[in-house]
mmCIF file with all atom_site columns, C-alpha atoms in Angstrom:
data_model
loop_
_atom_site.group_PDB
_atom_site.id
_atom_site.type_symbol
_atom_site.label_atom_id
_atom_site.label_alt_id
_atom_site.label_comp_id
_atom_site.label_asym_id
_atom_site.label_entity_id
_atom_site.label_seq_id
_atom_site.pdbx_PDB_ins_code
_atom_site.Cartn_x
_atom_site.Cartn_y
_atom_site.Cartn_z
_atom_site.occupancy
_atom_site.B_iso_or_equiv
_atom_site.pdbx_formal_charge
_atom_site.auth_seq_id
_atom_site.auth_comp_id
_atom_site.auth_asym_id
_atom_site.auth_atom_id
_atom_site.pdbx_PDB_model_num
ATOM 1   C CA . MET A 1 1   ? -9.290  -34.230 -0.465 1.00 57.00 ? 1   MET A CA 1
ATOM 2   C CA . ALA A 1 2   ? -10.302 -32.053 2.499  1.00 58.00 ? 2   ALA A CA 1
ATOM 3   C CA . ARG A 1 3   ? -7.079  -31.749 4.022  1.00 59.00 ? 3   ARG A CA 1
ATOM 4   C CA . LEU A 1 4   ? -5.718  -30.846 0.402  1.00 51.00 ? 4   LEU A CA 1
ATOM 5   C CA . ARG A 1 5   ? -8.089  -27.896 0.145  1.00 58.00 ? 5   ARG A CA 1
ATOM 6   C CA . LEU A 1 6   ? -6.985  -26.824 3.692  1.00 52.00 ? 6   LEU A CA 1
ATOM 7   C CA . LEU A 1 7   ? -3.930  -26.369 3.097  1.00 50.00 ? 7   LEU A CA 1
ATOM 8   C CA . VAL A 1 8   ? -4.490  -25.035 -0.286 1.00 53.00 ? 8   VAL A CA 1
ATOM 9   C CA . ALA A 1 9   ? -6.632  -22.435 1.312  1.00 59.00 ? 9   ALA A CA 1
ATOM 10  C CA . GLU A 1 10  ? -4.322  -21.912 4.318  1.00 67.00 ? 10  GLU A CA 1
ATOM 11  C CA . ALA A 1 11  ? -1.267  -21.089 2.059  1.00 70.00 ? 11  ALA A CA 1
ATOM 12  C CA . ASN A 1 12  ? -3.703  -18.861 -0.221 1.00 78.00 ? 12  ASN A CA 1
ATOM 13  C CA . LEU A 1 13  ? -4.413  -16.450 3.124  1.00 79.00 ? 13  LEU A CA 1
ATOM 14  C CA . ARG A 1 14  ? -0.601  -16.789 4.499  1.00 85.00 ? 14  ARG A CA 1
ATOM 15  C CA . LYS A 1 15  ? 0.019   -15.044 0.836  1.00 88.00 ? 15  LYS A CA 1
ATOM 16  C CA . GLY A 1 16  ? -2.714  -12.801 0.869  1.00 86.00 ? 16  GLY A CA 1
ATOM 17  C CA . ILE A 1 17  ? -1.398  -11.991 4.793  1.00 88.00 ? 17  ILE A CA 1
ATOM 18  C CA . LEU A 1 18  ? 2.412   -10.941 3.194  1.00 92.00 ? 18  LEU A CA 1
ATOM 19  C CA . LEU A 1 19  ? 1.027   -9.150  0.211  1.00 93.00 ? 19  LEU A CA 1
ATOM 20  C CA . GLY A 1 20  ? -1.075  -7.572  2.689  1.00 94.00 ? 20  GLY A CA 1
ATOM 21  C CA . ILE A 1 21  ? 1.476   -6.610  5.047  1.00 95.00 ? 21  ILE A CA 1
ATOM 22  C CA . ALA A 1 22  ? 3.365   -4.967  1.998  1.00 96.00 ? 22  ALA A CA 1
ATOM 23  C CA . PHE A 1 23  ? 0.339   -3.151  0.877  1.00 96.00 ? 23  PHE A CA 1
ATOM 24  C CA . VAL A 1 24  ? 0.632   -1.693  3.888  1.00 96.00 ? 24  VAL A CA 1
ATOM 25  C CA . GLY A 1 25  ? 4.336   -1.097  4.576  1.00 96.00 ? 25  GLY A CA 1
ATOM 26  C CA . LEU A 1 26  ? 4.225   0.599   1.013  1.00 96.00 ? 26  LEU A CA 1
ATOM 27  C CA . ASN A 1 27  ? 1.573   2.941   1.478  1.00 94.00 ? 27  ASN A CA 1
ATOM 28  C CA . ILE A 1 28  ? 3.243   4.045   4.943  1.00 94.00 ? 28  ILE A CA 1
ATOM 29  C CA . LEU A 1 29  ? 6.382   4.488   3.326  1.00 95.00 ? 29  LEU A CA 1
ATOM 30  C CA . ASP A 1 30  ? 4.613   6.768   0.679  1.00 92.00 ? 30  ASP A CA 1
ATOM 31  C CA . ALA A 1 31  ? 3.009   8.515   3.254  1.00 90.00 ? 31  ALA A CA 1
ATOM 32  C CA . ARG A 1 32  ? 6.617   9.474   4.671  1.00 92.00 ? 32  ARG A CA 1
ATOM 33  C CA . LEU A 1 33  ? 7.869   10.146  1.441  1.00 92.00 ? 33  LEU A CA 1
ATOM 34  C CA . THR A 1 34  ? 5.255   12.212  0.125  1.00 88.00 ? 34  THR A CA 1
ATOM 35  C CA . GLY A 1 35  ? 5.105   14.235  3.254  1.00 87.00 ? 35  GLY A CA 1
ATOM 36  C CA . THR A 1 36  ? 9.161   15.081  2.333  1.00 89.00 ? 36  THR A CA 1
ATOM 37  C CA . THR A 1 37  ? 8.582   16.107  -0.992 1.00 87.00 ? 37  THR A CA 1
ATOM 38  C CA . LEU A 1 38  ? 5.685   18.483  -0.300 1.00 86.00 ? 38  LEU A CA 1
ATOM 39  C CA . VAL A 1 39  ? 8.244   20.100  2.664  1.00 87.00 ? 39  VAL A CA 1
ATOM 40  C CA . LEU A 1 40  ? 10.675  20.398  -0.445 1.00 87.00 ? 40  LEU A CA 1
ATOM 41  C CA . GLY A 1 41  ? 8.096   22.071  -2.742 1.00 85.00 ? 41  GLY A CA 1
ATOM 42  C CA . ALA A 1 42  ? 6.534   19.402  -4.849 1.00 81.00 ? 42  ALA A CA 1
ATOM 43  C CA . SER A 1 43  ? 2.646   18.737  -5.219 1.00 82.00 ? 43  SER A CA 1
ATOM 44  C CA . GLU A 1 44  ? 0.369   15.963  -4.898 1.00 81.00 ? 44  GLU A CA 1
ATOM 45  C CA . LEU A 1 45  ? -1.023  14.662  -8.220 1.00 80.00 ? 45  LEU A CA 1
ATOM 46  C CA . ASN A 1 46  ? -3.547  12.460  -6.458 1.00 78.00 ? 46  ASN A CA 1
ATOM 47  C CA . PRO A 1 47  ? -6.488  14.791  -6.143 1.00 80.00 ? 47  PRO A CA 1
ATOM 48  C CA . ILE A 1 48  ? -7.831  12.874  -3.151 1.00 76.00 ? 48  ILE A CA 1
ATOM 49  C CA . ALA A 1 49  ? -4.929  13.112  -1.344 1.00 75.00 ? 49  ALA A CA 1
ATOM 50  C CA . ALA A 1 50  ? -4.396  16.894  -2.184 1.00 74.00 ? 50  ALA A CA 1
ATOM 51  C CA . THR A 1 51  ? -6.988  17.770  0.509  1.00 76.00 ? 51  THR A CA 1
ATOM 52  C CA . GLY A 1 52  ? -4.441  17.011  3.277  1.00 68.00 ? 52  GLY A CA 1
ATOM 53  C CA . PHE A 1 53  ? -4.540  13.805  4.247  1.00 65.00 ? 53  PHE A CA 1
ATOM 54  C CA . GLY A 1 54  ? -1.346  12.650  1.678  1.00 57.00 ? 54  GLY A CA 1
ATOM 55  C CA . SER A 1 55  ? 1.085   12.570  3.674  1.00 64.00 ? 55  SER A CA 1
ATOM 56  C CA . SER A 1 56  ? -0.779  11.308  6.863  1.00 80.00 ? 56  SER A CA 1
ATOM 57  C CA . MET A 1 57  ? 1.127   8.049   7.625  1.00 85.00 ? 57  MET A CA 1
ATOM 58  C CA . LEU A 1 58  ? -1.453  6.892   10.377 1.00 89.00 ? 58  LEU A CA 1
ATOM 59  C CA . LEU A 1 59  ? -4.360  7.695   7.954  1.00 89.00 ? 59  LEU A CA 1
ATOM 60  C CA . LYS A 1 60  ? -3.097  5.850   5.588  1.00 89.00 ? 60  LYS A CA 1
ATOM 61  C CA . GLY A 1 61  ? -1.613  2.795   6.811  1.00 91.00 ? 61  GLY A CA 1
ATOM 62  C CA . LEU A 1 62  ? -5.194  2.716   8.341  1.00 94.00 ? 62  LEU A CA 1
ATOM 63  C CA . ILE A 1 63  ? -6.952  2.870   5.116  1.00 92.00 ? 63  ILE A CA 1
ATOM 64  C CA . ALA A 1 64  ? -4.471  0.269   3.372  1.00 94.00 ? 64  ALA A CA 1
ATOM 65  C CA . ILE A 1 65  ? -5.244  -2.061  6.617  1.00 96.00 ? 65  ILE A CA 1
ATOM 66  C CA . VAL A 1 66  ? -9.212  -1.369  5.859  1.00 96.00 ? 66  VAL A CA 1
ATOM 67  C CA . ILE A 1 67  ? -8.633  -2.458  2.329  1.00 95.00 ? 67  ILE A CA 1
ATOM 68  C CA . VAL A 1 68  ? -6.713  -5.215  3.212  1.00 94.00 ? 68  VAL A CA 1
ATOM 69  C CA . ILE A 1 69  ? -8.949  -6.725  5.606  1.00 92.00 ? 69  ILE A CA 1
ATOM 70  C CA . ALA A 1 70  ? -11.797 -6.264  3.059  1.00 93.00 ? 70  ALA A CA 1
ATOM 71  C CA . LEU A 1 71  ? -10.263 -7.657  0.282  1.00 91.00 ? 71  LEU A CA 1
ATOM 72  C CA . LEU A 1 72  ? -9.273  -10.916 2.384  1.00 86.00 ? 72  LEU A CA 1
ATOM 73  C CA . PHE A 1 73  ? -12.753 -11.309 3.877  1.00 87.00 ? 73  PHE A CA 1
ATOM 74  C CA . PHE A 1 74  ? -14.996 -11.015 0.505  1.00 88.00 ? 74  PHE A CA 1
ATOM 75  C CA . ARG A 1 75  ? -12.151 -13.374 -0.960 1.00 83.00 ? 75  ARG A CA 1
ATOM 76  C CA . ARG A 1 76  ? -10.659 -11.332 -3.304 1.00 87.00 ? 76  ARG A CA 1
ATOM 77  C CA . GLY A 1 77  ? -6.756  -11.486 -1.716 1.00 82.00 ? 77  GLY A CA 1
ATOM 78  C CA . ASN A 1 78  ? -5.651  -11.996 -5.302 1.00 86.00 ? 78  ASN A CA 1
ATOM 79  C CA . LEU A 1 79  ? -6.063  -8.493  -5.755 1.00 92.00 ? 79  LEU A CA 1
ATOM 80  C CA . LEU A 1 80  ? -3.584  -7.767  -3.550 1.00 92.00 ? 80  LEU A CA 1
ATOM 81  C CA . LYS A 1 81  ? -0.772  -8.854  -5.446 1.00 92.00 ? 81  LYS A CA 1
ATOM 82  C CA . TRP A 1 82  ? -1.727  -6.179  -8.129 1.00 94.00 ? 82  TRP A CA 1
ATOM 83  C CA . LEU A 1 83  ? -2.026  -3.317  -5.307 1.00 94.00 ? 83  LEU A CA 1
ATOM 84  C CA . SER A 1 84  ? 1.116   -4.293  -4.123 1.00 94.00 ? 84  SER A CA 1
ATOM 85  C CA . LEU A 1 85  ? 2.865   -4.515  -7.397 1.00 95.00 ? 85  LEU A CA 1
ATOM 86  C CA . GLY A 1 86  ? 1.437   -0.982  -8.371 1.00 96.00 ? 86  GLY A CA 1
ATOM 87  C CA . MET A 1 87  ? 3.263   0.716   -5.029 1.00 96.00 ? 87  MET A CA 1
ATOM 88  C CA . PRO A 1 88  ? 6.902   0.251   -5.889 1.00 97.00 ? 88  PRO A CA 1
ATOM 89  C CA . PRO A 1 89  ? 6.767   2.390   -8.857 1.00 97.00 ? 89  PRO A CA 1
ATOM 90  C CA . ILE A 1 90  ? 4.869   4.921   -6.660 1.00 93.00 ? 90  ILE A CA 1
ATOM 91  C CA . VAL A 1 91  ? 7.371   4.966   -3.913 1.00 95.00 ? 91  VAL A CA 1
ATOM 92  C CA . LEU A 1 92  ? 9.926   5.009   -6.568 1.00 96.00 ? 92  LEU A CA 1
ATOM 93  C CA . TRP A 1 93  ? 8.939   8.054   -8.044 1.00 92.00 ? 93  TRP A CA 1
ATOM 94  C CA . ASN A 1 94  ? 8.717   9.842   -4.343 1.00 90.00 ? 94  ASN A CA 1
ATOM 95  C CA . GLY A 1 95  ? 12.223  8.477   -3.687 1.00 93.00 ? 95  GLY A CA 1
ATOM 96  C CA . LEU A 1 96  ? 13.516  9.951   -7.288 1.00 93.00 ? 96  LEU A CA 1
ATOM 97  C CA . ALA A 1 97  ? 11.127  13.382  -6.491 1.00 88.00 ? 97  ALA A CA 1
ATOM 98  C CA . ILE A 1 98  ? 13.455  13.779  -3.071 1.00 91.00 ? 98  ILE A CA 1
ATOM 99  C CA . TRP A 1 99  ? 16.582  13.021  -4.977 1.00 92.00 ? 99  TRP A CA 1
ATOM 100 C CA . SER A 1 100 ? 15.927  15.459  -7.978 1.00 89.00 ? 100 SER A CA 1
ATOM 101 C CA . TRP A 1 101 ? 14.915  18.264  -4.989 1.00 80.00 ? 101 TRP A CA 1
ATOM 102 C CA . SER A 1 102 ? 17.503  18.109  -2.439 1.00 73.00 ? 102 SER A CA 1
#
């Protein structure tokens, strides 16, 4: 029984790590696309990111990594699924903004 628990925990950790990598990658892509749209003349809709760090790939990547580590540390890795599912529409929105502005 203990082996089964260990296997399940290990599988959940792997899933959490993969979702975390996806979340961080999508955040970095979002920062890159946001920077491009801002150069083209768009404005940042997120009031927190509008303060200036919204297009910083390094800062957004670090913030995303801290979020992933905290969620995995506090055994809330299941929230990464929802965070990772929420990022593609944002990235798609930025991609469409670039496409429409250029």
